[in-house]
PDB file of C-alpha atoms in Angstrom:
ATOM      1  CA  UNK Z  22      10.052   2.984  20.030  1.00 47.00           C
ATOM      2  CA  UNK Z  23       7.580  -0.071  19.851  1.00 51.00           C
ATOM      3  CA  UNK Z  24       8.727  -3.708  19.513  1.00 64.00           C
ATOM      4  CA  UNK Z  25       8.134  -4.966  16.005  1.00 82.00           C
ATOM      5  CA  UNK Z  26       7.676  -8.592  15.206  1.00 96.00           C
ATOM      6  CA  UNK Z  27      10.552 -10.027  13.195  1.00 94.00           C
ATOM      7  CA  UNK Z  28      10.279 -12.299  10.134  1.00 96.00           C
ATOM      8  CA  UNK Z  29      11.855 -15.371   8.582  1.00 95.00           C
ATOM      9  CA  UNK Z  30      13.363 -14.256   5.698  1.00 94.00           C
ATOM     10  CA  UNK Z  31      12.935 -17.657   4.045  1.00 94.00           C
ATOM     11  CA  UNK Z  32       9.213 -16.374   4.199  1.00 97.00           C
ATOM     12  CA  UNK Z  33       9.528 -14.078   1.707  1.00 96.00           C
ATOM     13  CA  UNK Z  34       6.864 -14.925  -1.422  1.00 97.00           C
ATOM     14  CA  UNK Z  35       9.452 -14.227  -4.203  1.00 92.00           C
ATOM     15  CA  UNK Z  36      11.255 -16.412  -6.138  1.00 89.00           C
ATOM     16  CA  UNK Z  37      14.527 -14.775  -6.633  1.00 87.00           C
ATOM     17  CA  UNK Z  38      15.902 -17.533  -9.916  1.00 87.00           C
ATOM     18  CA  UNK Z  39      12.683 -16.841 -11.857  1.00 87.00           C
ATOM     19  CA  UNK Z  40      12.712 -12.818 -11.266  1.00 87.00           C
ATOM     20  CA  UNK Z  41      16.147 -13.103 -12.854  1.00 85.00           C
ATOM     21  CA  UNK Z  42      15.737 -15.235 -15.750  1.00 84.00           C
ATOM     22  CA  UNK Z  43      12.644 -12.887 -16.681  1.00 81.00           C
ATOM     23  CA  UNK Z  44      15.144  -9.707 -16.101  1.00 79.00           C
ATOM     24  CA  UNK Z  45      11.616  -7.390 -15.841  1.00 80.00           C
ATOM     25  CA  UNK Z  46      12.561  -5.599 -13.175  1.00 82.00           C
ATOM     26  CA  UNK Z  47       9.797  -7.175 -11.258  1.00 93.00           C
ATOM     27  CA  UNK Z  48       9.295  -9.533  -8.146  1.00 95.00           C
ATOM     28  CA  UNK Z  49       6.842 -12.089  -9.714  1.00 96.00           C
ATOM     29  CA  UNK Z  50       4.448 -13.350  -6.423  1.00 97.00           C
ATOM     30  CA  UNK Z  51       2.369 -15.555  -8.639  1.00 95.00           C
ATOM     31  CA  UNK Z  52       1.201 -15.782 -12.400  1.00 96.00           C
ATOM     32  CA  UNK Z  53      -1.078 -13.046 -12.078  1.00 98.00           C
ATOM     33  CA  UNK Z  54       0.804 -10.937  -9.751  1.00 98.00           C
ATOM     34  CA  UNK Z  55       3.920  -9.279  -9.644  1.00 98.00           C
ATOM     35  CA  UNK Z  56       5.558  -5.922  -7.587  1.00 97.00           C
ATOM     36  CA  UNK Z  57       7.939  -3.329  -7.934  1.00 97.00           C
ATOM     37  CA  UNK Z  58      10.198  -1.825  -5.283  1.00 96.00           C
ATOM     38  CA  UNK Z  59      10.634   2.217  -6.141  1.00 95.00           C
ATOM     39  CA  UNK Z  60      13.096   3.627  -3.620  1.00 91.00           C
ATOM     40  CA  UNK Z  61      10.769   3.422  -0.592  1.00 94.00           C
ATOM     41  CA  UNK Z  62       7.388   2.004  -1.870  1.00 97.00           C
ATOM     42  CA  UNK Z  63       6.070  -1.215  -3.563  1.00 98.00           C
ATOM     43  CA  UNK Z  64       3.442  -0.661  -6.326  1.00 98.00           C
ATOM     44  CA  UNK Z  65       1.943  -3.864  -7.659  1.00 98.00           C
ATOM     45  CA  UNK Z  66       0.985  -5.956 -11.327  1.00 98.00           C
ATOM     46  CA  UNK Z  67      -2.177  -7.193 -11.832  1.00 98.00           C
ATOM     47  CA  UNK Z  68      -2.260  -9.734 -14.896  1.00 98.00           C
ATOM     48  CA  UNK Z  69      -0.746 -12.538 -16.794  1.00 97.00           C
ATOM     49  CA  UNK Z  70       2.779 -11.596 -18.481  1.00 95.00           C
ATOM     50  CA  UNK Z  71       1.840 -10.806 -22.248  1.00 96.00           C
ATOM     51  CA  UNK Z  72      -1.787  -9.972 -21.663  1.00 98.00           C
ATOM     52  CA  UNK Z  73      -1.458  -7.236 -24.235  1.00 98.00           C
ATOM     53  CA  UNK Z  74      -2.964  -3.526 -23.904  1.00 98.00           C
ATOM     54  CA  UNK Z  75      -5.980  -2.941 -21.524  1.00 98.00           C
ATOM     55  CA  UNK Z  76      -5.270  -6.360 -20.081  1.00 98.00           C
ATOM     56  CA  UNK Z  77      -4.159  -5.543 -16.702  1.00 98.00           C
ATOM     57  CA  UNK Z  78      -4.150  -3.243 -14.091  1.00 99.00           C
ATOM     58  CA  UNK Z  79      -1.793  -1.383 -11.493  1.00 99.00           C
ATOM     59  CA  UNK Z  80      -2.209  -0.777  -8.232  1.00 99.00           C
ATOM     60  CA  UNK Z  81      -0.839   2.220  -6.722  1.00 99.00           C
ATOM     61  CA  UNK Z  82       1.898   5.034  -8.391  1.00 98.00           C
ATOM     62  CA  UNK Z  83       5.117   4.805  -6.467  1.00 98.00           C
ATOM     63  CA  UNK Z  84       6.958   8.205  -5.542  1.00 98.00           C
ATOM     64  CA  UNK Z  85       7.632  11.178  -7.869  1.00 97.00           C
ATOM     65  CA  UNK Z  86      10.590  10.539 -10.708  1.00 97.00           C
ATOM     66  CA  UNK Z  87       8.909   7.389 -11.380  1.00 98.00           C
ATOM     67  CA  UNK Z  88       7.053   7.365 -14.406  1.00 98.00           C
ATOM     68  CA  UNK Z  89       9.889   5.358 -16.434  1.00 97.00           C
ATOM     69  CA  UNK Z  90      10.520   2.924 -14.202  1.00 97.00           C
ATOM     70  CA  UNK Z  91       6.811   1.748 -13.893  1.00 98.00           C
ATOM     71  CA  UNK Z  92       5.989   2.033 -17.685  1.00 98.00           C
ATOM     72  CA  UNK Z  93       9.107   0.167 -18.310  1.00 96.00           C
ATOM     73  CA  UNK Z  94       8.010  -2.758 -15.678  1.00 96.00           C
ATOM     74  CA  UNK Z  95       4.780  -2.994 -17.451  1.00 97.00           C
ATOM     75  CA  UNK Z  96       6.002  -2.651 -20.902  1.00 96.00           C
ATOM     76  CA  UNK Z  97       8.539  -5.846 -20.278  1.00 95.00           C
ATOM     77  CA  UNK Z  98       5.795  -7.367 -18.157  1.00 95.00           C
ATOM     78  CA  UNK Z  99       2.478  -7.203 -20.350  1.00 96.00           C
ATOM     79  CA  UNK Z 100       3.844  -6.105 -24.174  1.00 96.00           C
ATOM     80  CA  UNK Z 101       4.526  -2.647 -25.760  1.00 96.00           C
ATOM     81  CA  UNK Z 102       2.666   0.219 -25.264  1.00 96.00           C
ATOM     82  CA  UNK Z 103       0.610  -1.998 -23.554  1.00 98.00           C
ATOM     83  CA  UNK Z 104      -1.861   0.282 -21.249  1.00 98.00           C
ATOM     84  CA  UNK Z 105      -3.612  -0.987 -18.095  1.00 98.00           C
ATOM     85  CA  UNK Z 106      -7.424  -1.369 -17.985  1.00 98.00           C
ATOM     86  CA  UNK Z 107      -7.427   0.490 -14.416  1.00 99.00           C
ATOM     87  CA  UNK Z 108      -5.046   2.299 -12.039  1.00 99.00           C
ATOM     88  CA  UNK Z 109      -6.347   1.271  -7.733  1.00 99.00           C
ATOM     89  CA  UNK Z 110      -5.294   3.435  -5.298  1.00 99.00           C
ATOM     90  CA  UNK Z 111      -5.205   1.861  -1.592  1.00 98.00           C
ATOM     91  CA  UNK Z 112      -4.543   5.593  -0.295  1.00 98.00           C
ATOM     92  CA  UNK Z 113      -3.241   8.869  -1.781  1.00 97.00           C
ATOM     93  CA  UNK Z 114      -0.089   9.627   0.194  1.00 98.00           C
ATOM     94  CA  UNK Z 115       2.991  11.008  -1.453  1.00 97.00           C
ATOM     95  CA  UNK Z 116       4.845   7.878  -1.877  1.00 98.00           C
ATOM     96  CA  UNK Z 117       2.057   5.618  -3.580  1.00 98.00           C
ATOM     97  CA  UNK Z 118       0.751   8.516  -6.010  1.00 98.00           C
ATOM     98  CA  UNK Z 119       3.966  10.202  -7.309  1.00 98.00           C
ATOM     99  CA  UNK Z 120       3.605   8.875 -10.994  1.00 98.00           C
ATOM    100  CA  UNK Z 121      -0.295   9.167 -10.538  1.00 98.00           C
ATOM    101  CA  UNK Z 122      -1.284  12.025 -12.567  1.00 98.00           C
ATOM    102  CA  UNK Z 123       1.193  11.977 -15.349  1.00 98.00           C
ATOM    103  CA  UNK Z 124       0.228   7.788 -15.798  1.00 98.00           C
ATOM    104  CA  UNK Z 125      -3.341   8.901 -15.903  1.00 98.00           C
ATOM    105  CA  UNK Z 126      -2.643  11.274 -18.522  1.00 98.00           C
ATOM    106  CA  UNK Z 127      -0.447   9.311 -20.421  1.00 98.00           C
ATOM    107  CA  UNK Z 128      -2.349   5.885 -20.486  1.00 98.00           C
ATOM    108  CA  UNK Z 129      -6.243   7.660 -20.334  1.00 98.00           C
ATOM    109  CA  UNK Z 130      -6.757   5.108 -17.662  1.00 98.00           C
ATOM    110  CA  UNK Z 131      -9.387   5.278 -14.866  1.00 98.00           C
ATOM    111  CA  UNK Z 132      -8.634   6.211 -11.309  1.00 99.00           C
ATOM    112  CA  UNK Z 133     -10.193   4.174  -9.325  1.00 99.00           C
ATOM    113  CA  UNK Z 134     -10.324   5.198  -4.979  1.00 98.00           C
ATOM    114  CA  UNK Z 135     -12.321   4.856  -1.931  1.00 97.00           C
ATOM    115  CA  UNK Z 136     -15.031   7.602  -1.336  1.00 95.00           C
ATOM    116  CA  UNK Z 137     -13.164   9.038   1.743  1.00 93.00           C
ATOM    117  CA  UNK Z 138     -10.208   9.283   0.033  1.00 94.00           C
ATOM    118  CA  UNK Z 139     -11.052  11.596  -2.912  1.00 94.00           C
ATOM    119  CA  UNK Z 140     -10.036  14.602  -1.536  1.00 92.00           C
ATOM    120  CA  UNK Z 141      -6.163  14.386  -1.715  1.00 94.00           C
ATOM    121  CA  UNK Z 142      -6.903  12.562  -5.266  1.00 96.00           C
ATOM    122  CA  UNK Z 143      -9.116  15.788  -6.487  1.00 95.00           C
ATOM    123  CA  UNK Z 144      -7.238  18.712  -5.864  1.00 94.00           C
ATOM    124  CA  UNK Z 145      -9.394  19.601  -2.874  1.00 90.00           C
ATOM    125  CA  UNK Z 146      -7.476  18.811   0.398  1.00 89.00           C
ATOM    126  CA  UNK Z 147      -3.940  18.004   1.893  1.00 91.00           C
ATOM    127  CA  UNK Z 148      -3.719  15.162   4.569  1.00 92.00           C
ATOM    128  CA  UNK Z 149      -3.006  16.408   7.977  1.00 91.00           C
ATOM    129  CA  UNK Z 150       0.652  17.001   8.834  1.00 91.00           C
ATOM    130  CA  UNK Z 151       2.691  14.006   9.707  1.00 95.00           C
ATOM    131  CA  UNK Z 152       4.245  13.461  13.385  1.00 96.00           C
ATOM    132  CA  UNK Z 153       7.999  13.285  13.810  1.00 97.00           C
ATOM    133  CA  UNK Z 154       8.350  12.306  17.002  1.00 96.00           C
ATOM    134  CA  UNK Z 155       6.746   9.074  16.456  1.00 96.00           C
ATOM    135  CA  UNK Z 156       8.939   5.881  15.499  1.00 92.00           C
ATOM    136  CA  UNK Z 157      12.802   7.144  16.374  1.00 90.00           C
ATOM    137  CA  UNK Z 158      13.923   7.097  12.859  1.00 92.00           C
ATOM    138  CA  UNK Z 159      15.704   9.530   9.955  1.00 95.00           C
ATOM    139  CA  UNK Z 160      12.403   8.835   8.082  1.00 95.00           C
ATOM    140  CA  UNK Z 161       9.732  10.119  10.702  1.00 96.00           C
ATOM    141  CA  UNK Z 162      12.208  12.877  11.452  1.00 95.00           C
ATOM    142  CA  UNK Z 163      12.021  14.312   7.709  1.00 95.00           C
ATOM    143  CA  UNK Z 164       8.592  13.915   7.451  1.00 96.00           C
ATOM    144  CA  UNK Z 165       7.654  17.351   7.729  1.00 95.00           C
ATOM    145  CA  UNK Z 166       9.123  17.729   4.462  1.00 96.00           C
ATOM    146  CA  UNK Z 167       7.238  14.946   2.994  1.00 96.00           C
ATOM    147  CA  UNK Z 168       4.575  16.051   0.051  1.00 94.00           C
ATOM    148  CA  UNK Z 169       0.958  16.343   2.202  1.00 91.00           C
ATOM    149  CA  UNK Z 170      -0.923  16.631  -1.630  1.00 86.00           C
ATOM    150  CA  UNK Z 171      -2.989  16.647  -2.468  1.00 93.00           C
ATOM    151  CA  UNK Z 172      -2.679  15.609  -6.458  1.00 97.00           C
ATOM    152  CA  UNK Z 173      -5.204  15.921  -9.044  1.00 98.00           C
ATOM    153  CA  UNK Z 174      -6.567  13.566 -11.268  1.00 98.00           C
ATOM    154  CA  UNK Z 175     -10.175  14.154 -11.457  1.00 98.00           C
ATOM    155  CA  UNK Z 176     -10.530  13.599 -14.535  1.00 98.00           C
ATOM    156  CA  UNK Z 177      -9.995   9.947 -14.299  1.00 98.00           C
ATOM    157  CA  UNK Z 178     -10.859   9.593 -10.738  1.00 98.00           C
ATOM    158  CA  UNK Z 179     -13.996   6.988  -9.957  1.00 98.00           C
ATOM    159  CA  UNK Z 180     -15.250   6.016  -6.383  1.00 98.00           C
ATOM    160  CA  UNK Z 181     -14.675   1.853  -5.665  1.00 98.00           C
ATOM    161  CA  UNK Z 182     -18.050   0.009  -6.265  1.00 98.00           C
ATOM    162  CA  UNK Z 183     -20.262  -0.102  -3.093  1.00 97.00           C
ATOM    163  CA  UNK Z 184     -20.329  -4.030  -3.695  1.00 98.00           C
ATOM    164  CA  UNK Z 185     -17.181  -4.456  -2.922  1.00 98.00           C
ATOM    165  CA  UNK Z 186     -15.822  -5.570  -6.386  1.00 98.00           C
ATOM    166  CA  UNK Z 187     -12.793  -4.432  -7.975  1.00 98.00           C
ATOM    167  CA  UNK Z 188     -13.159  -2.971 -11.588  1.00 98.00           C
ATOM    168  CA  UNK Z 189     -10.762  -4.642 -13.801  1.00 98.00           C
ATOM    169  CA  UNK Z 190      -9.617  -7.296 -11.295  1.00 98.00           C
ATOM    170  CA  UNK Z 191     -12.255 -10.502 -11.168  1.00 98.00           C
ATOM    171  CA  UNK Z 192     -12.206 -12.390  -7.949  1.00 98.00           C
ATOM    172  CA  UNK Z 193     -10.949  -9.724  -5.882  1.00 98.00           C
ATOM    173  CA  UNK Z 194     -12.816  -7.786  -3.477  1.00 98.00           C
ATOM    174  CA  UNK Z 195     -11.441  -4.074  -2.007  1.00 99.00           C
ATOM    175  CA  UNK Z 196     -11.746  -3.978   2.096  1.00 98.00           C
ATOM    176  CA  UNK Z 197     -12.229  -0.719   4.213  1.00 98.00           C
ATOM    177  CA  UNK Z 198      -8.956  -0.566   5.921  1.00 98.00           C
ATOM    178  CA  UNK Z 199      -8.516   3.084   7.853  1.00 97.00           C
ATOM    179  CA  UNK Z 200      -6.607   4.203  10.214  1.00 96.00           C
ATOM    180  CA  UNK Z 201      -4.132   5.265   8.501  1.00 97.00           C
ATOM    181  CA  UNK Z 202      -5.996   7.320   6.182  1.00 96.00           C
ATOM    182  CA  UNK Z 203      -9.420   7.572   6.318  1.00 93.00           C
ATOM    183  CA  UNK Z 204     -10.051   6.324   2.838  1.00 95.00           C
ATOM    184  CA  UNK Z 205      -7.621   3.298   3.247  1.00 97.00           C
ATOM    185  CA  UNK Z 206      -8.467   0.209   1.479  1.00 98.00           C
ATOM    186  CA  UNK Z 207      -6.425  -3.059   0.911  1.00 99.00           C
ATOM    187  CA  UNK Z 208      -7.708  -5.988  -1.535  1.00 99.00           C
ATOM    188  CA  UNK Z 209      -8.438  -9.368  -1.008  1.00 99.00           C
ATOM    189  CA  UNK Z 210      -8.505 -12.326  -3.056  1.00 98.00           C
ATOM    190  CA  UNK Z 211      -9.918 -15.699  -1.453  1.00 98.00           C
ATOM    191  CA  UNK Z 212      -9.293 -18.295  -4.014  1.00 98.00           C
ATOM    192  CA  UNK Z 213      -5.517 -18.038  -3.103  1.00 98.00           C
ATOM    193  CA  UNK Z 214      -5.943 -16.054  -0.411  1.00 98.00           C
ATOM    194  CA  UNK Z 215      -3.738 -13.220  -1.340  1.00 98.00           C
ATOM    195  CA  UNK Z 216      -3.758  -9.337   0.191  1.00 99.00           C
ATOM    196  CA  UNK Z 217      -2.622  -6.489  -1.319  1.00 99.00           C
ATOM    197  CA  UNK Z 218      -2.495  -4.933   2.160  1.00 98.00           C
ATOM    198  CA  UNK Z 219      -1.010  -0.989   1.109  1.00 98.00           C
ATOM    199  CA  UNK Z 220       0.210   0.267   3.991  1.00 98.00           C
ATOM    200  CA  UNK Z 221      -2.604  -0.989   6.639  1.00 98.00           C
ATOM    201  CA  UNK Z 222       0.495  -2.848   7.788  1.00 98.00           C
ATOM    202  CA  UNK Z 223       3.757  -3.391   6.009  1.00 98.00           C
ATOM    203  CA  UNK Z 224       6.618  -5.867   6.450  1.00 97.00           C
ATOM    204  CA  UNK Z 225       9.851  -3.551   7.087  1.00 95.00           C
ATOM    205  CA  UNK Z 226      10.194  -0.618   9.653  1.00 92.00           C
ATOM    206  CA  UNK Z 227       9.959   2.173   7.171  1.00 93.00           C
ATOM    207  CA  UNK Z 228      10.305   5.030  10.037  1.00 92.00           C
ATOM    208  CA  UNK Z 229      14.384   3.700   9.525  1.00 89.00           C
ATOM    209  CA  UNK Z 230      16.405   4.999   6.776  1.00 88.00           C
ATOM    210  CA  UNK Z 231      18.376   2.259   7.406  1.00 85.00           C
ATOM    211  CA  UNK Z 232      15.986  -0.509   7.254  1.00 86.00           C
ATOM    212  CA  UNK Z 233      13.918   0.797   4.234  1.00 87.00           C
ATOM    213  CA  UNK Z 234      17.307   0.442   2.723  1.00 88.00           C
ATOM    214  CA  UNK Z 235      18.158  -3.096   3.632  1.00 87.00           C
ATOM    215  CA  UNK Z 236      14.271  -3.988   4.166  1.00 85.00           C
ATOM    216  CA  UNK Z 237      14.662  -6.469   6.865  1.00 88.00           C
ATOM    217  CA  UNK Z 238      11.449  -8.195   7.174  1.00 95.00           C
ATOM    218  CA  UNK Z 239       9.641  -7.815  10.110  1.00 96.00           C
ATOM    219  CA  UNK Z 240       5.574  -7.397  10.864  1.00 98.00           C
ATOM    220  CA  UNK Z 241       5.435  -4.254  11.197  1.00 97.00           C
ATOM    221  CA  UNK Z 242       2.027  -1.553  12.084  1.00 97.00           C
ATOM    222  CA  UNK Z 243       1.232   0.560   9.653  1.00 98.00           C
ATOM    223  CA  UNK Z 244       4.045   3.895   9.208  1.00 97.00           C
ATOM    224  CA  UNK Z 245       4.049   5.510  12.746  1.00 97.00           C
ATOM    225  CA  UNK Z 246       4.366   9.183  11.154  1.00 97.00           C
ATOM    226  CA  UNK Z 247       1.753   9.094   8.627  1.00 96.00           C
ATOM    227  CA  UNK Z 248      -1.122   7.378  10.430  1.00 97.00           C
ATOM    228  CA  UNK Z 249      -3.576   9.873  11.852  1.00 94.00           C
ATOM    229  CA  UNK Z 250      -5.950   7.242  13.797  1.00 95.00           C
ATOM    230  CA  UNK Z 251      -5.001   4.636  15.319  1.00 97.00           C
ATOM    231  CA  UNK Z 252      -7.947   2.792  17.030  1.00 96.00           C
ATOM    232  CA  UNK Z 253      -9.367   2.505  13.344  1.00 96.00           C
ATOM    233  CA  UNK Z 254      -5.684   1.034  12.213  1.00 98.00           C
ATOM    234  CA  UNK Z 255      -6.136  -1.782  15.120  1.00 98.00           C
ATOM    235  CA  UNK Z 256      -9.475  -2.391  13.281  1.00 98.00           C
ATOM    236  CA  UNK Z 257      -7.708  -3.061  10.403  1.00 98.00           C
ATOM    237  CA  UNK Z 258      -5.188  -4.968  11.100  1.00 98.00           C
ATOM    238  CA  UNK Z 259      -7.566  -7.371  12.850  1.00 98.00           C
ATOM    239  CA  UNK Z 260      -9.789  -7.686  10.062  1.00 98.00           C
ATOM    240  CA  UNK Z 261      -7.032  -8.611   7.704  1.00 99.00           C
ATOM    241  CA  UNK Z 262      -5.688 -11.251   9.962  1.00 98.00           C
ATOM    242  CA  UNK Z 263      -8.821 -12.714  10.364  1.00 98.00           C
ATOM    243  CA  UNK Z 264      -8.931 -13.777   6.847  1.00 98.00           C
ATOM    244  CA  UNK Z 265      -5.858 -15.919   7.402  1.00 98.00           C
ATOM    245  CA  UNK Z 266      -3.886 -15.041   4.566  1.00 98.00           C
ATOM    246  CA  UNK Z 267      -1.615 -17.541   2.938  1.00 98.00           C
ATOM    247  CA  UNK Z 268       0.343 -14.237   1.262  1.00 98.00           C
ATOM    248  CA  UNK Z 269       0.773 -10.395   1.584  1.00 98.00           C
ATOM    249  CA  UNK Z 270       1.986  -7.836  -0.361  1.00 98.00           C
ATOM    250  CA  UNK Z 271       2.519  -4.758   1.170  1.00 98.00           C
ATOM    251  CA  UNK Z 272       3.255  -1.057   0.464  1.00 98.00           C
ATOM    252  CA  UNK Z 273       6.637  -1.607   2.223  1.00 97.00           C
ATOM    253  CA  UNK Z 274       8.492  -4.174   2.636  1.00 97.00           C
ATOM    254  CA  UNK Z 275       9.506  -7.612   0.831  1.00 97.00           C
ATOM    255  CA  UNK Z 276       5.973  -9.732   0.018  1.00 98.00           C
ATOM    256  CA  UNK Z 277       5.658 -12.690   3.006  1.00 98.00           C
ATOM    257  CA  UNK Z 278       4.117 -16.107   2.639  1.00 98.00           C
ATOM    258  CA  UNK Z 279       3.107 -18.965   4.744  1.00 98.00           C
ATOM    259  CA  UNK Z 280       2.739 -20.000   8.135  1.00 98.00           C
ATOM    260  CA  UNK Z 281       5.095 -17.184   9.998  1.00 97.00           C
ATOM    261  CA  UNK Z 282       3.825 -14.817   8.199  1.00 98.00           C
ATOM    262  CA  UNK Z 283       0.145 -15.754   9.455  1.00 98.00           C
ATOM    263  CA  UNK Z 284       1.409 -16.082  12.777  1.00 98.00           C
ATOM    264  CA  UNK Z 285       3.210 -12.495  12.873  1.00 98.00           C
ATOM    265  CA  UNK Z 286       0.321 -11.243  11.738  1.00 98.00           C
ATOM    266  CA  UNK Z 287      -2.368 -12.700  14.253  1.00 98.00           C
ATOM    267  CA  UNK Z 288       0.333 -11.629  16.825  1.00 98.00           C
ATOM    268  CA  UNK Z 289       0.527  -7.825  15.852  1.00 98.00           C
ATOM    269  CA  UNK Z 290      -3.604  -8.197  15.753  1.00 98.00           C
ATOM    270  CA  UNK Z 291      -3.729  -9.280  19.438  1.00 98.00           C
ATOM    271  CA  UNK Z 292      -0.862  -6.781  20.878  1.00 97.00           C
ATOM    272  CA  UNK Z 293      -1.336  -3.909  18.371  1.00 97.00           C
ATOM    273  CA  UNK Z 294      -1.325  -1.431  21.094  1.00 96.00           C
ATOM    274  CA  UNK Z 295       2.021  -2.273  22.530  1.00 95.00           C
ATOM    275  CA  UNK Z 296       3.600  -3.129  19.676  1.00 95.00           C
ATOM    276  CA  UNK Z 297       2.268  -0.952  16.677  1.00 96.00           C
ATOM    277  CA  UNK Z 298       1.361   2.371  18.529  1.00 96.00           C
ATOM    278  CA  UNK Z 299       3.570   4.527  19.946  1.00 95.00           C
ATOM    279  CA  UNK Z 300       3.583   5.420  23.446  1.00 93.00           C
ATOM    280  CA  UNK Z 301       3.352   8.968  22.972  1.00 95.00           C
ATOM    281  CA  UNK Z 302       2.407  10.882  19.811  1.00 95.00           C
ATOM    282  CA  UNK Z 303       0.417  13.836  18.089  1.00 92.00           C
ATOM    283  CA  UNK Z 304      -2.425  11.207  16.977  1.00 94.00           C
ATOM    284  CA  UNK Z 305      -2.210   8.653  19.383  1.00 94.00           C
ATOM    285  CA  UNK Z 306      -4.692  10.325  22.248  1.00 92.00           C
ATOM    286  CA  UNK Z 307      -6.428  12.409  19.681  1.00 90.00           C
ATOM    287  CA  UNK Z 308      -6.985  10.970  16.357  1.00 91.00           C
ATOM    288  CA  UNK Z 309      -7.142  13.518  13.402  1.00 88.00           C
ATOM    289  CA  UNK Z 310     -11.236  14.471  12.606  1.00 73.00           C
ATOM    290  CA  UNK Z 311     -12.793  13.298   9.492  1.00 62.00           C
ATOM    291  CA  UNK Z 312     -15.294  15.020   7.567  1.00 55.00           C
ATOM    292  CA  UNK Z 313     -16.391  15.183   4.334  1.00 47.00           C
ATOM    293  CA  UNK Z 314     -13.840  16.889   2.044  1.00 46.00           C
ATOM    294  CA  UNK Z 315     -10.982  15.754   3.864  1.00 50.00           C
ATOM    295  CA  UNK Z 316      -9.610  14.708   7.387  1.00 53.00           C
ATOM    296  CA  UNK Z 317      -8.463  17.638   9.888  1.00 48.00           C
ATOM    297  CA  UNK Z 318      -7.312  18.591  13.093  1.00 42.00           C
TER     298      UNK Z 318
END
C-alpha cells in the first residue's frame, strides 16, 4: 500500500460556525463556492447564495439516490425552484454522475464534458473494469461491483470549449487532467487561485471504508482502483501543483487551504511514483488504450 501524505486538519477551507448558522446542508469555501459531501463523493456550488434560477451552476452529480439531496442544497442555497445555468462534469464515473440524467431531465440544463469523455456520458461505452488489488482497502475490494456506465444524457450533453473557458462560470478556465480517465478535467480559477481538482487527486484515502467514513485528510493520488493510466495521472498532478493553489476542492475528501496544503501537494508532484502508484497493479505496467469511442484494454 503506498505512503500517503497526511494533512493538518486545521487546513481544512471550511468554516464550520458559518455552515451552521446557514443550516444548507452545504460546506461554504467562499462566497461563490460551496460543496456537498454525498456518502462517498463531493459535488460542488457555483454562485452567490440567492442568485435566483439560471444563476449558477453545479459541478458534478454525486452517486445514485441523490437527486433530493442535491436539489434540496441548491434550493436552500440559490432560491426555489431555482435551476442551474449548466451542469460540468470533471469525469463520468459512477460516483460523480449518479443524479446526472434525472437532474438533466428535470432542470433542462446543459451537460457540459471533455471530448474524450463523451462516451460513458452518451450511452456508447463503459469504462474499463476497475482493479481490486490495488490500494488494500474494503473499497478497492468491492469495486468490481461498482457501476462501469456508461449513463446517457445526450440530449443535454456539449463538448467543453476548445478555449479553455467554462460556460456559465466567468473567470474560470477547465484543465486537461487524465490519467484517471481519459477525459479528466479539473477547473481553475486564478484570481483566488482556487481548483476544483475532481478526482485528479483527492484529500482522503477513499480505497478505505474506514477513512471515507471519518475522511481524515491526507494528500492523497488520485483513487488507486479506478485510475486506468497512471503516467498521464503524474502529469496531472504536476500541472496542478504548478499553479500553486491557495485552495482545493476535491472529489473526495474535506476542501484544504493554505500553505500545507501547497506543500503536500508539490510533495505528492515530486514522489508521485512512490507514493501515489501502487507497486503492483492491472494498470500500472500497462495503462488501459484510448481510442475514440471509449478507452479499452
Amino acid at each position: 500500500m503506498a505512503q500517503q501524505i497526511p494533512l493538518d486538519p486545521n487546513g481544512r477551507a471550511e468554516n464550520p460556525e458559518n455552515d451552521a448558522a446557514r443550516d444548507d446542508g452545504t460546506h461554504e469555501i467562499c462566497p461563490d463556492l460551496a460543496c456537498r459531501r454525498l456518502a462517498i463523493v463531493n459535488v460542488v456550488f457555483f454562485g452567490t447564495p440567492g442568485a435566483g434560477d439560471r444563476e449558477w451552476v453545479l459541478i458534478d452529480a454525486g452517486v445514485m439516490g441523490t437527486t433530493g439531496l442535491i436539489t434540496g442544497a441548491a434550493e436552500e442555497r440559490f432560491g426555489p425552484n431555482a435551476r442551474p445555468a449548466a451542469i460540468i462534469m470533471t469525469h463520468g464515473h459512477f460516483d460523480h454522475v449518479g443524479a446526472l440524467e434525472e437532474l438533466a431531465s428535470r432542470w433542462d440544463a446543459p451537460v457540459y464534458a471533455h471530448a474524450l469523455e463523451r462516451p460513458y456520458l452518451d450511452g456508447s461505452a463503459p469504462y474499463p473494469p476497475p482493479d481490486p488489488s490495488v490500494g488494500g482497502g474494503l473499497m478497492s475490494l468491492l469495486s468490481p461491483l461498482f457501476p462501469r456506465g456508461p449513463v446517457d444524457v445526450s440530449r443535454w450533453l456539449q463538448t467543453l470549449p476548445e478555449d479553455g473557458s467554462v460556460p456559465e462560470m466567468p473567470g474560470w478556465r477547465w484543465l486537461p487532467t487524465p490519467g484517471h480517465t481519459p477525459g479528466h478535467v479539473s477547473l481553475w480559477r486564478e484570481a483566488d487561485r482556487t481548483i476544483i481538482a475532481g478526482d485528479a487527486f483527492i484529500t482522503t484515502r477513499q480505497e478505505s471504508a474506514y477513512a471515507v467514513t471519518v475522511q481524515q485528510p491526507e494528500m492523497h493520488g488520485p483513487p488507486m482502483y479506478y485510475t486506468t493510466n497512471w503516467e498521464n495521472a503524474r502529469t496531472s498532478v504536476e500541472l496542478l501543483a504548478a499553479l500553486e493553489p491557495e485552495r482545493v476542492i476535491t472529489g473526495h475528501g474535506p476542501a484544504m487551504q493554505g500553505t500545507e496544503m501547497r506543500d503536500a501537494l508539490h510533495a505528492l508532484a515530486r514522489n508521485f511514483d512512490r507514493v501515489a502508484v501502487p507497486v503492483e497493479g492491472k494498470y500500472v505496467d500497462r495503462p488501459a488504450g484510448e481510442r475514440t469511442g471509449g478507452e479499452y484494454r
